[in-house]
Coordinates of C-alpha atoms and ligand atoms in Angstrom, one line a residue:
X1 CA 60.9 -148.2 -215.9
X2 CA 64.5 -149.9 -216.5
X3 CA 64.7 -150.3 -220.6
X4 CA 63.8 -147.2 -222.7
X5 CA 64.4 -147.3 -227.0
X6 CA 65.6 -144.0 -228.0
X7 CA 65.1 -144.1 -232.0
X8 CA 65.1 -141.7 -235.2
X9 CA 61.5 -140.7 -236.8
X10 CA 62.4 -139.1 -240.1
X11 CA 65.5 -140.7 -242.7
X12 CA 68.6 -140.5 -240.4
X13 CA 70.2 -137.5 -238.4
X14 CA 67.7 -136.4 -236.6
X15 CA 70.3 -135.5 -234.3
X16 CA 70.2 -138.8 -232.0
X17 CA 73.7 -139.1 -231.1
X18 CA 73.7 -135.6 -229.2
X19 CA 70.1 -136.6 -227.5
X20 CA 71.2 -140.6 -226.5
X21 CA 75.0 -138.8 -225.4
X22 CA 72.2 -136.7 -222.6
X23 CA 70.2 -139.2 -221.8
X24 CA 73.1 -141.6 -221.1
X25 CA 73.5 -139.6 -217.7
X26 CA 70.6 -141.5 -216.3
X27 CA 71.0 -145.0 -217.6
X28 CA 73.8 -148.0 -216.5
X29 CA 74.3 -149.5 -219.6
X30 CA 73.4 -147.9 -223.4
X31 CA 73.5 -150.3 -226.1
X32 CA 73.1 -150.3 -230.3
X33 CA 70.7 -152.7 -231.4
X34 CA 71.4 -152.7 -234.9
X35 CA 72.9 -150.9 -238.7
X36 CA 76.5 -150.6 -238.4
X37 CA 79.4 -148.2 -239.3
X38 CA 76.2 -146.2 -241.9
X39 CA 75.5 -144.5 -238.9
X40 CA 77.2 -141.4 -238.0
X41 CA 76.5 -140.0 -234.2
X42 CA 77.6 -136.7 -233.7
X43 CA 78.6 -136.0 -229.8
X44 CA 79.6 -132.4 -228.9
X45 CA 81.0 -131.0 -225.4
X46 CA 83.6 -128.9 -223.9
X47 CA 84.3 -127.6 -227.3
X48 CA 85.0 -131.0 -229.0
X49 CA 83.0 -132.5 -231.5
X50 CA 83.1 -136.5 -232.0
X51 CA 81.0 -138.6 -234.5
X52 CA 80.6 -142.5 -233.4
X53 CA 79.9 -144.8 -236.2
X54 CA 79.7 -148.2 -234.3
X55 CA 80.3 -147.7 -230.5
X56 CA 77.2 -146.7 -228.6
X57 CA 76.8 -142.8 -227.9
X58 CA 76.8 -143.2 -224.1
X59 CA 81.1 -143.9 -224.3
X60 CA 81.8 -140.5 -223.1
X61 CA 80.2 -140.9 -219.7
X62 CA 82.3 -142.7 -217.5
X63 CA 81.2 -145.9 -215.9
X64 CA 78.1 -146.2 -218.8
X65 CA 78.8 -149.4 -219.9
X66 CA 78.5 -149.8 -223.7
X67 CA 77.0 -152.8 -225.4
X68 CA 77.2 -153.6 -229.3
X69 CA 74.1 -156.1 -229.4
X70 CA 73.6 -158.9 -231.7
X71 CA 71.5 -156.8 -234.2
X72 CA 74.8 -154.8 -235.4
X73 CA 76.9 -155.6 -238.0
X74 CA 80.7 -155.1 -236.9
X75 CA 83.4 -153.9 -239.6
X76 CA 86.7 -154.9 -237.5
X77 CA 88.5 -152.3 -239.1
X78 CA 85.9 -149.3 -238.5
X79 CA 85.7 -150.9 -235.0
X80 CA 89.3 -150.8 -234.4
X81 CA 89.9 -147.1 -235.9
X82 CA 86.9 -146.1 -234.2
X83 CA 88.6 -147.6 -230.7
X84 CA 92.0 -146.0 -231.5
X85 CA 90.5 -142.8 -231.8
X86 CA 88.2 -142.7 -228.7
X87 CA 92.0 -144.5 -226.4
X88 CA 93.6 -141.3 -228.3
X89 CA 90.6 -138.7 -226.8
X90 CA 91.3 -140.6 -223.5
X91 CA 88.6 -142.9 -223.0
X92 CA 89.5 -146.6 -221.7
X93 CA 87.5 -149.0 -223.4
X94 CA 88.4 -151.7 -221.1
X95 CA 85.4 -152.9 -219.7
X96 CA 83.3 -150.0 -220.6
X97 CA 82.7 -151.8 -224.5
X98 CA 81.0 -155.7 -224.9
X99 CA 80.4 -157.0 -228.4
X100 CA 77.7 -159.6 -228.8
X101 CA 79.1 -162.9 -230.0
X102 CA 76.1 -163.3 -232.6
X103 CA 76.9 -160.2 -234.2
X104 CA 77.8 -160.6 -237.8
X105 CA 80.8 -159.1 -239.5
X106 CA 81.4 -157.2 -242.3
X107 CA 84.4 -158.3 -244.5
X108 CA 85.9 -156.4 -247.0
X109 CA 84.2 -158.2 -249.8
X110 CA 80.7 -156.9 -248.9
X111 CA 82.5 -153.1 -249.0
X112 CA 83.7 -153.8 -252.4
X113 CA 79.9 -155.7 -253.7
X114 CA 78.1 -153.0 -252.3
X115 CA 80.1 -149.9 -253.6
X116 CA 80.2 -152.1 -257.2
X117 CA 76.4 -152.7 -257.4
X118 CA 76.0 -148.6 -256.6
X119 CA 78.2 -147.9 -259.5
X120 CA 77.5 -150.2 -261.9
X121 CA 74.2 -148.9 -263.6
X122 CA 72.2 -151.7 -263.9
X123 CA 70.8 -151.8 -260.7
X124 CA 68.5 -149.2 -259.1
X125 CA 71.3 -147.0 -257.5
X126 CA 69.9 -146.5 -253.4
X127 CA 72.6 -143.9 -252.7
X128 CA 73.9 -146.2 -249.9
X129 CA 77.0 -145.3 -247.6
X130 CA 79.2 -147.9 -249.5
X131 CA 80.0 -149.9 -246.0
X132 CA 78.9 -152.9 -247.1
X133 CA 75.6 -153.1 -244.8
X134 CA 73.6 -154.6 -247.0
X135 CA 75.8 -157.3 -248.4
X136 CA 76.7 -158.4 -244.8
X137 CA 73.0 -158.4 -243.9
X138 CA 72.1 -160.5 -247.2
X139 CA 74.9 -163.1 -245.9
X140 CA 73.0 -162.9 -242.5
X141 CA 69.6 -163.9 -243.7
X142 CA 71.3 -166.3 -246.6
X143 CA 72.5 -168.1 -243.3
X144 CA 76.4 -167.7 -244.8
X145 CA 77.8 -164.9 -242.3
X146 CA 80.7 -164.7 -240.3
X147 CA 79.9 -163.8 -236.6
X148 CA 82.0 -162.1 -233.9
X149 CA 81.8 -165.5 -232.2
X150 CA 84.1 -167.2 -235.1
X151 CA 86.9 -165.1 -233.9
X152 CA 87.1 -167.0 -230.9
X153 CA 88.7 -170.1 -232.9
X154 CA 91.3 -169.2 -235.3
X155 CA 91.4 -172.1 -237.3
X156 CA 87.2 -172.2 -237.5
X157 CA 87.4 -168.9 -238.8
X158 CA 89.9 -169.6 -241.9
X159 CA 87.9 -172.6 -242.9
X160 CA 84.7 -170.2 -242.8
X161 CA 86.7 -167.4 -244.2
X162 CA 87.8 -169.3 -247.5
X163 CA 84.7 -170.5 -248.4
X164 CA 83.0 -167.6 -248.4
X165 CA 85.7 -166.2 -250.0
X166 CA 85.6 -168.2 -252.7
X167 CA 82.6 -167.9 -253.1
X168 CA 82.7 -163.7 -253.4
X169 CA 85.6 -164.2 -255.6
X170 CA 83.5 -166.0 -258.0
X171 CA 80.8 -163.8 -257.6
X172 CA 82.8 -160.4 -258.0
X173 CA 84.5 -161.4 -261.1
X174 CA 81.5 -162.2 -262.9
X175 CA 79.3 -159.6 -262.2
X176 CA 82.1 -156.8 -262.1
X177 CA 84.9 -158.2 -263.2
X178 CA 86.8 -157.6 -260.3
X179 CA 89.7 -159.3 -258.5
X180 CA 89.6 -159.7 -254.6
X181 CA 93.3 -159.5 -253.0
X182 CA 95.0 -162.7 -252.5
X183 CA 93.2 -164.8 -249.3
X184 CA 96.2 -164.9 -247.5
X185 CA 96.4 -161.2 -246.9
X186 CA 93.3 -160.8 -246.6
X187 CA 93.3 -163.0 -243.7
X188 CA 96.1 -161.9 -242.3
X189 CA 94.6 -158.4 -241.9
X190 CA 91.4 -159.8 -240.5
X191 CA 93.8 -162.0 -237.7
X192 CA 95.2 -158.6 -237.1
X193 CA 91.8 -157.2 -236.1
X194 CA 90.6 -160.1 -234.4
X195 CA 93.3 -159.8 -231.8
X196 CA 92.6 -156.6 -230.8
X197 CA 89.0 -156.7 -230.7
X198 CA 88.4 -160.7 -228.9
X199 CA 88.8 -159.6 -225.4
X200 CA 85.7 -157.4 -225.9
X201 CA 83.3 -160.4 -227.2
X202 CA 80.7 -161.7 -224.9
X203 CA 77.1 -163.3 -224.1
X204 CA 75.2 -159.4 -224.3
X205 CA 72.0 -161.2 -224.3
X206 CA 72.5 -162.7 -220.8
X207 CA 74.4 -160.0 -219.8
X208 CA 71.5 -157.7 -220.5
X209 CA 68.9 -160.1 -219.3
X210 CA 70.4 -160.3 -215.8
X211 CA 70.9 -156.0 -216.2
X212 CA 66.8 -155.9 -216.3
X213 CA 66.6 -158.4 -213.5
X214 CA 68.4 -156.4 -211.3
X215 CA 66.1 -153.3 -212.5
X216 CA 69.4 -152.0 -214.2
X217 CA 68.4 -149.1 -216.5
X218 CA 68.9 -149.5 -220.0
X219 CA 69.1 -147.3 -222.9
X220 CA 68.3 -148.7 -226.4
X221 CA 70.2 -146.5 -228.9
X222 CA 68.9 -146.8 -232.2
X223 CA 70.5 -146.1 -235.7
X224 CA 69.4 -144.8 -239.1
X225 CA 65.4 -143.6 -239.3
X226 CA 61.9 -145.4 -238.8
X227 CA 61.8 -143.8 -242.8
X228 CA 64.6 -146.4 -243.4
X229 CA 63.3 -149.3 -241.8
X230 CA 64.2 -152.2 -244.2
X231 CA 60.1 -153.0 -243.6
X232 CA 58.5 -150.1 -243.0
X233 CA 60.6 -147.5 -244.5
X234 CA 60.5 -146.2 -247.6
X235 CA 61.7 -149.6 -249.2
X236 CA 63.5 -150.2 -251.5
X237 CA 65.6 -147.1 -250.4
X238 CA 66.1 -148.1 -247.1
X239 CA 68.8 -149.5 -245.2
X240 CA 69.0 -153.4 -244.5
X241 CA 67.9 -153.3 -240.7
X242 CA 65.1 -153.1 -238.7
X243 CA 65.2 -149.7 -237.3
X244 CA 62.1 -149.5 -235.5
X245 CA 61.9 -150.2 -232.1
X246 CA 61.0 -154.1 -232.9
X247 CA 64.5 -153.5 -233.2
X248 CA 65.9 -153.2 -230.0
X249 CA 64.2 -156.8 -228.9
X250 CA 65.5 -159.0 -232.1
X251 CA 69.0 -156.7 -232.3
X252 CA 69.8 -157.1 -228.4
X253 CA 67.8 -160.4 -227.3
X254 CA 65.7 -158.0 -224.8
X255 CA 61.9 -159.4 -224.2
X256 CA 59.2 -157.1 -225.8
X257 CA 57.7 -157.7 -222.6
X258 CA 60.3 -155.6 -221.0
X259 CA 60.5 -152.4 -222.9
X260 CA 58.9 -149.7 -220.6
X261 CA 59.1 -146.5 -223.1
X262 CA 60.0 -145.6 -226.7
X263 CA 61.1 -142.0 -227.3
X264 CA 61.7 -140.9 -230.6
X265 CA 64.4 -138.1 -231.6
X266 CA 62.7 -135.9 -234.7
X267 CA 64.1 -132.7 -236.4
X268 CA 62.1 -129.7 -236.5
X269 CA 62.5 -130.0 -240.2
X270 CA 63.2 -132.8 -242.8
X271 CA 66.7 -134.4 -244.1
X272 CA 67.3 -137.1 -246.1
X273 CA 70.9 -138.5 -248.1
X274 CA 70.5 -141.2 -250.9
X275 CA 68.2 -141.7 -253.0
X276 CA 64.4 -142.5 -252.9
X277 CA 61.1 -140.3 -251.9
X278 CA 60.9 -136.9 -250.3
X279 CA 57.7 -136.0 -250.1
X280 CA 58.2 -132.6 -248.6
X281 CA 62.1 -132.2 -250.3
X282 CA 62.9 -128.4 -251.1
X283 CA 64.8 -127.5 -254.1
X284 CA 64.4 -123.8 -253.4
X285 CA 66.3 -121.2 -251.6
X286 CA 64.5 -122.4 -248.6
X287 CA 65.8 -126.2 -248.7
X288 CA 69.4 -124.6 -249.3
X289 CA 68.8 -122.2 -246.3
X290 CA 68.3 -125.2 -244.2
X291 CA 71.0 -126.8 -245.6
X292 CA 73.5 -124.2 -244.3
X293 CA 71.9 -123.1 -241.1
X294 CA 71.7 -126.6 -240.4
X295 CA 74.9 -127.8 -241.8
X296 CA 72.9 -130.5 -243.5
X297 CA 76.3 -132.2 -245.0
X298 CA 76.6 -136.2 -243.8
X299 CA 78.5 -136.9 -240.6
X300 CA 79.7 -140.1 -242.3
X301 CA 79.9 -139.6 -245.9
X302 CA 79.8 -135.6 -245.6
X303 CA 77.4 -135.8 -248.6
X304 CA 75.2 -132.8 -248.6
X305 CA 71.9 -133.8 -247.4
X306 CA 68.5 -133.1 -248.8
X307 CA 66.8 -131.0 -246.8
X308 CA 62.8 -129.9 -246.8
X309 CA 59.7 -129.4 -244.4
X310 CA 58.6 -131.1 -241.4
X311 CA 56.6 -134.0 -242.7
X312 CA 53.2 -134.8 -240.1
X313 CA 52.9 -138.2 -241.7
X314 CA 56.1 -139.4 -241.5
X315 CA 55.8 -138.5 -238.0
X316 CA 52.5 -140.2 -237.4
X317 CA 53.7 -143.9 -239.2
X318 CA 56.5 -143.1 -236.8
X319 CA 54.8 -142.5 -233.7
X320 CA 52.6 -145.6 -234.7
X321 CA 54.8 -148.3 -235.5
X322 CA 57.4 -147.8 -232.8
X323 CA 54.8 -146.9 -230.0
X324 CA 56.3 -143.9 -228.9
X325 CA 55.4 -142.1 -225.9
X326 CA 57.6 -139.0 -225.9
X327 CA 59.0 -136.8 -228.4
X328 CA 62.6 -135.0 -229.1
X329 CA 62.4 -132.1 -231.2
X330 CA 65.9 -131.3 -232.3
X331 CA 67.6 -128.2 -234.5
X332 CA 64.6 -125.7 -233.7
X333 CA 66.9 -123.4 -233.8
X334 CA 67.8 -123.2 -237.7
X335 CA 64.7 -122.2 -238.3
X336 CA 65.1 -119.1 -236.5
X337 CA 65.8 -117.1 -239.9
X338 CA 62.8 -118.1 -241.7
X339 CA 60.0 -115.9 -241.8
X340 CA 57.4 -118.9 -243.3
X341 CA 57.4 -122.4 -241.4
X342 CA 55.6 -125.0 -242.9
X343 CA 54.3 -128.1 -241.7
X344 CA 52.8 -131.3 -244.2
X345 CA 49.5 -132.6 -243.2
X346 CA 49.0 -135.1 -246.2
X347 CA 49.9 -136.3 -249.5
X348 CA 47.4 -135.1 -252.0
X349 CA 47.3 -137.8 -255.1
X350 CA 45.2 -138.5 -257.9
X351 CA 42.2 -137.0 -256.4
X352 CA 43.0 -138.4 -253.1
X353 CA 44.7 -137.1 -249.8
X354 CA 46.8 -140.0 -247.5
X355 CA 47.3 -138.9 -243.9
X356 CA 48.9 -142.2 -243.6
X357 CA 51.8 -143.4 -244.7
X358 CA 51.3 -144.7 -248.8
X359 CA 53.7 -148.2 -249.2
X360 CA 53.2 -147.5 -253.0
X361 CA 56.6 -145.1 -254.1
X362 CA 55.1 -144.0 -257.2
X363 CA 52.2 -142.4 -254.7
X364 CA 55.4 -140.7 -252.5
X365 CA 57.3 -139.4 -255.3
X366 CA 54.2 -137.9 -257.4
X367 CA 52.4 -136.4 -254.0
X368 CA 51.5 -132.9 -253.7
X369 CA 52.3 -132.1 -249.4
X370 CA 49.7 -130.8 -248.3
X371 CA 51.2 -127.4 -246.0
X372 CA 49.3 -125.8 -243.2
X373 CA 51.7 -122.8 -242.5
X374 CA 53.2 -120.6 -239.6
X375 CA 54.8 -117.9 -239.4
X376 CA 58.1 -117.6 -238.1
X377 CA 59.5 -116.5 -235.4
X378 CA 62.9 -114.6 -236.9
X379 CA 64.9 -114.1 -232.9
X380 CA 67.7 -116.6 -231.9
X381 CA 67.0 -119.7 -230.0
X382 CA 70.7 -121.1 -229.8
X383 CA 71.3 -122.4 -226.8
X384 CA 67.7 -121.3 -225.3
X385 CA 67.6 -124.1 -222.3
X386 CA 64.1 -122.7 -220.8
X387 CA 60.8 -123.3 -222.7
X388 CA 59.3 -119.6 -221.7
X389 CA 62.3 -118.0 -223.0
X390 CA 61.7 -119.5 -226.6
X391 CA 60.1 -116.8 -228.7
X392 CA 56.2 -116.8 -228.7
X393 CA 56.0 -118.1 -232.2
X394 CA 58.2 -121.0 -231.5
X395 CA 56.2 -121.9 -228.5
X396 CA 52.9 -122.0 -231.0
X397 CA 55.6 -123.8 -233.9
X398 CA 55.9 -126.7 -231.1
X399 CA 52.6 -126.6 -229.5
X400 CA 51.2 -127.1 -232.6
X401 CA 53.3 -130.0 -233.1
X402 CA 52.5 -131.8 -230.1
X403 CA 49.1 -131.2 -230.8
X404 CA 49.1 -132.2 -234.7
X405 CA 50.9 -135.6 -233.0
X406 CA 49.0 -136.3 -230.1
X407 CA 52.2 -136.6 -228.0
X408 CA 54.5 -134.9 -225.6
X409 CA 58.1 -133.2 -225.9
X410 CA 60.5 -135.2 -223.5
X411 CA 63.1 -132.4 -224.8
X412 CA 63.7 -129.7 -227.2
X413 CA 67.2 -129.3 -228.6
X414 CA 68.3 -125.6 -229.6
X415 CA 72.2 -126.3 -230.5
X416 CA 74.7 -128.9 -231.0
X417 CA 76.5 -128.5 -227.5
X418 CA 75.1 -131.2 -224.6
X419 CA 73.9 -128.3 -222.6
X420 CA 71.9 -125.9 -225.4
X421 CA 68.6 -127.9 -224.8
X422 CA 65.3 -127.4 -223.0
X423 CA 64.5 -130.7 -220.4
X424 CA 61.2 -131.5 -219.7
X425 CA 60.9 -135.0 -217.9
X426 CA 63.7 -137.8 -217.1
X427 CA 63.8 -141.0 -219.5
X428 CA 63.6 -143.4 -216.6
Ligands
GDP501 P1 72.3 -138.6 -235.7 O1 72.8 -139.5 -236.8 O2 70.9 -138.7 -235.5 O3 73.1 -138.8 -234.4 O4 72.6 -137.1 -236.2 P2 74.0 -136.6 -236.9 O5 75.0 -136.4 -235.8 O6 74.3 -137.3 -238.1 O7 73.4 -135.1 -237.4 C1 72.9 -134.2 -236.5 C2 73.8 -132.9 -236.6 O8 73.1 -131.8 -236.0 C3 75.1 -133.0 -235.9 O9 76.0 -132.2 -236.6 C4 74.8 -132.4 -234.5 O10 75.9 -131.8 -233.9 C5 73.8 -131.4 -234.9 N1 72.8 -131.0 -233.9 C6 72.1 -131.9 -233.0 N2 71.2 -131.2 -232.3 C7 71.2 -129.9 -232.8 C8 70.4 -128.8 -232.5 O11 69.5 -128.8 -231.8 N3 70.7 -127.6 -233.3 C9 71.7 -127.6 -234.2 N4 71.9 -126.5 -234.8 N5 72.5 -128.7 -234.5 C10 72.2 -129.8 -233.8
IMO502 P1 72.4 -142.3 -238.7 O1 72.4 -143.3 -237.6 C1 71.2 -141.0 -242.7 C2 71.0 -144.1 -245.8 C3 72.0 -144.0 -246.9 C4 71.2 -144.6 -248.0 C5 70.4 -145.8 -247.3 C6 71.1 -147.1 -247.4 O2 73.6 -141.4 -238.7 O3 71.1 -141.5 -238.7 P2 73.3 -148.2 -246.4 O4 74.7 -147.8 -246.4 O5 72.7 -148.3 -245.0 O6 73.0 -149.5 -247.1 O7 72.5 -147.0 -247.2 O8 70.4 -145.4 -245.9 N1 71.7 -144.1 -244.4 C7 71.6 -143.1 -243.6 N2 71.1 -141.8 -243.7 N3 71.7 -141.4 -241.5 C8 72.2 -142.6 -241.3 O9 72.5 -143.1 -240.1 C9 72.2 -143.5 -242.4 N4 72.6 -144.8 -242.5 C10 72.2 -145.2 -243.8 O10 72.3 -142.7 -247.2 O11 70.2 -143.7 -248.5
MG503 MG1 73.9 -139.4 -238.5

């Protein structure tokens, strides 16, 4: 079984960056099929932690090599800092790190659009991360961008450069009034980052394609959350990619045909940062407990998150439109304080109850969650790495899980160090 997706089920930070970091062990190459510099990857070992925002979370096992697929959308400059700091921890990029050529870029002007359309108050506000994803995607699909393979010829890329440029300049000042910085030094930055990032450019497509024919193993590492799925997340408060495991084939040029599994990475519980629907979202002393035995603050933004219940539908539309066969339960372990554990079943509105996943918002925001409740099992599970040594109540916490979902645990996570986690099965 030599390509696996590993994906988020929930809205983000289910805690995917520690799992893919594991499960890198066993595969040859691990590669991000789409989102960009939103996502924030938290990697911990040997008493360091490290949070990737671009480069695939299999960069800290030597010899993994580390693919940036098509799907992505590459801010130089995060992608350079992000490089400096991983050469500074000790890790040689040189060819461990291949950027597809039909990646798009972000340039600063879709930073500066998308921040300006968050503050400016005529437009719904989505809470985004301000990195300009969804500017840079719009220019994608508007047929406009600027791709990684532009780099390649300097004068190309100016002539590209200044039209779109003009064209943002236009659009900036009318709808914000807001002056870009001159072109020329804004080019000139942009020449600085291309040198340092064009000897990692290549062909990934082929270079994965000839990975599965010889039965390399490859690990798909998604970003974001099915929940933020530009089509089957809670749209419009979403990001601007395809986060589902459909993903992986349009964001890496890998063959449907060739995707042997789908695991997806879930939190025992229920986080969310932004704006839009929470079904199952706490504004108790219970949502802030999770908040702070989780330490539910964002690894990019470090906005606090909002934090509620494990949510049985979102897990079922995720289990269903990615096809997953194998579950990761993550962060069992800040539950351990809480002597009441619920679980959401359904959405009870207007008389009706949805056990599938409502497109309509106004049904998500006005829900009553339906709770079938446990109780809990208050005894420490940091760092538990054996399934019989979890409390008894956990056990029945998780078995009723798997049961409510119909599918198995591939691992349970009890801490935020590699090595605090239960393994039950390989990926490959
Ligand atoms: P990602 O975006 O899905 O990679 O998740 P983030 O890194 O943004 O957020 C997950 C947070 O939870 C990080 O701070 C991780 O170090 C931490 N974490 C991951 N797994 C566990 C776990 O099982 N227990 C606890 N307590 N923390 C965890
Ligand atoms: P990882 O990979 C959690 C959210 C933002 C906002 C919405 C749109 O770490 O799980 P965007 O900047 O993408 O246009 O913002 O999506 N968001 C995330 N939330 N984890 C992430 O990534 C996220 N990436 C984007 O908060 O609500
Ligand atoms: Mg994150």
């Amino acid at each position: 079984m030599p390509v696996a997706v590993v994906l988020g089920m929930q809205w983000g930070d289910e805690g995917k960056g520690k799992i893919i970091d594991l499960l890198s062990q066993e595969a040859d190459i691990v590669a991000r099929y789409q989102g960009g510099h939103n996502a924030g990857h938290t990697i911990c070992f040997d008493d360091k932690e490290f949070v990737l925002h671009l480069i695939p979370s299999g960069i800290f096992h030597e010899g993994k090599l580390c693919v940036i697929g098509n799907g992505v959308v590459i801010d130089p400059s995060a992608l350079a800092e992000e490089m400096e700091d991983l050469n500074q921890a000790g890790i040689d990029l040189k060819n461990r790190l291949v950027l597809s050529d039909r990646a798009n870029i972000i340039l600063p002007y879709h930073s500066v659009s998308d921040r300006s359309r968050e503050k400016e108050g005529k437009f719904q506000k989505i809470g985004t991360t301000g990195r300009g994803i969804g500017p840079s995607y719009s220019d994608k699909i508007a047929r406009i961008g600027i791709r990684a393979c532009d780099f390649l010829d300097e004068n190309r890329l100016r002539e590209q450069f200044h039209v779109n440029y003009q064209e943002k300049k236009k659009i900036l000042k009318h709808l914000y009034d807001l002056e870009l910085p001159d072109f020329d030094s804004m080019f000139r930055d942009l020449l600085s980052f291309r040198k340092m990032i064009l000897e990692y450019i290549g062909d990934t497509q082929s270079l994965l394609q000839k990975a599965i024919a010889e039965n390399k193993k490859i690990l798909c590492e998604g970003a974001q959350g099915t929940m933020l799925d530009v089509d089957h997340g809670t749209y419009p408060f979403v990001t601007s990619s395809s986060s589902t495991a459909g993903g992986a084939c349009t964001g890496l040029g890998i063959p449907p045909t060739k995707i042997d599994r789908v695991v997806g990475v879930i939190k025992a519980y229920t986080t969310r940062v932004g704006e839009g629907p929470f079904p199952t979202e706490l504004h108790d002393g219970d949502g802030q407990m999770l908040r702070d035995e989780g330490h539910e603050f964002g690894a990019t933004t470090g906005r606090p998150r909002r934090c509620g219940w494990f949510d049985a539908v979102v897990a079922r539309h995720a289990i269903g439109i990615n096809g997953i066969d194998a579950l990761v339960l993550t962060k069992i372990d800040v539950l351990d304080k809480f002597e009441i554990i619920k679980v959401c079943t359904g959405y009870k509105h207007k008389g009706n109850v949805y056990e599938k996943m409502p497109a309509d918002l106004d049904c998500l925001q006005n829900c009553e969650p339906v709770y079938t409740e446990y109780e809990g099992w208050m005894a420490n599970t940091v760092g538990v790495t054996v399934y019989d040594e979890l409390p008894e109540k956990a056990r029945q916490y998780i078995e009723s899980l798997g049961k409510l979902l119909g599918t198995q645990f591939l691992m349970i996570s009890t801490g935020p160090q590699r090595n605090y986690t239960i393994h039950n099965g390989t990926l490959f």
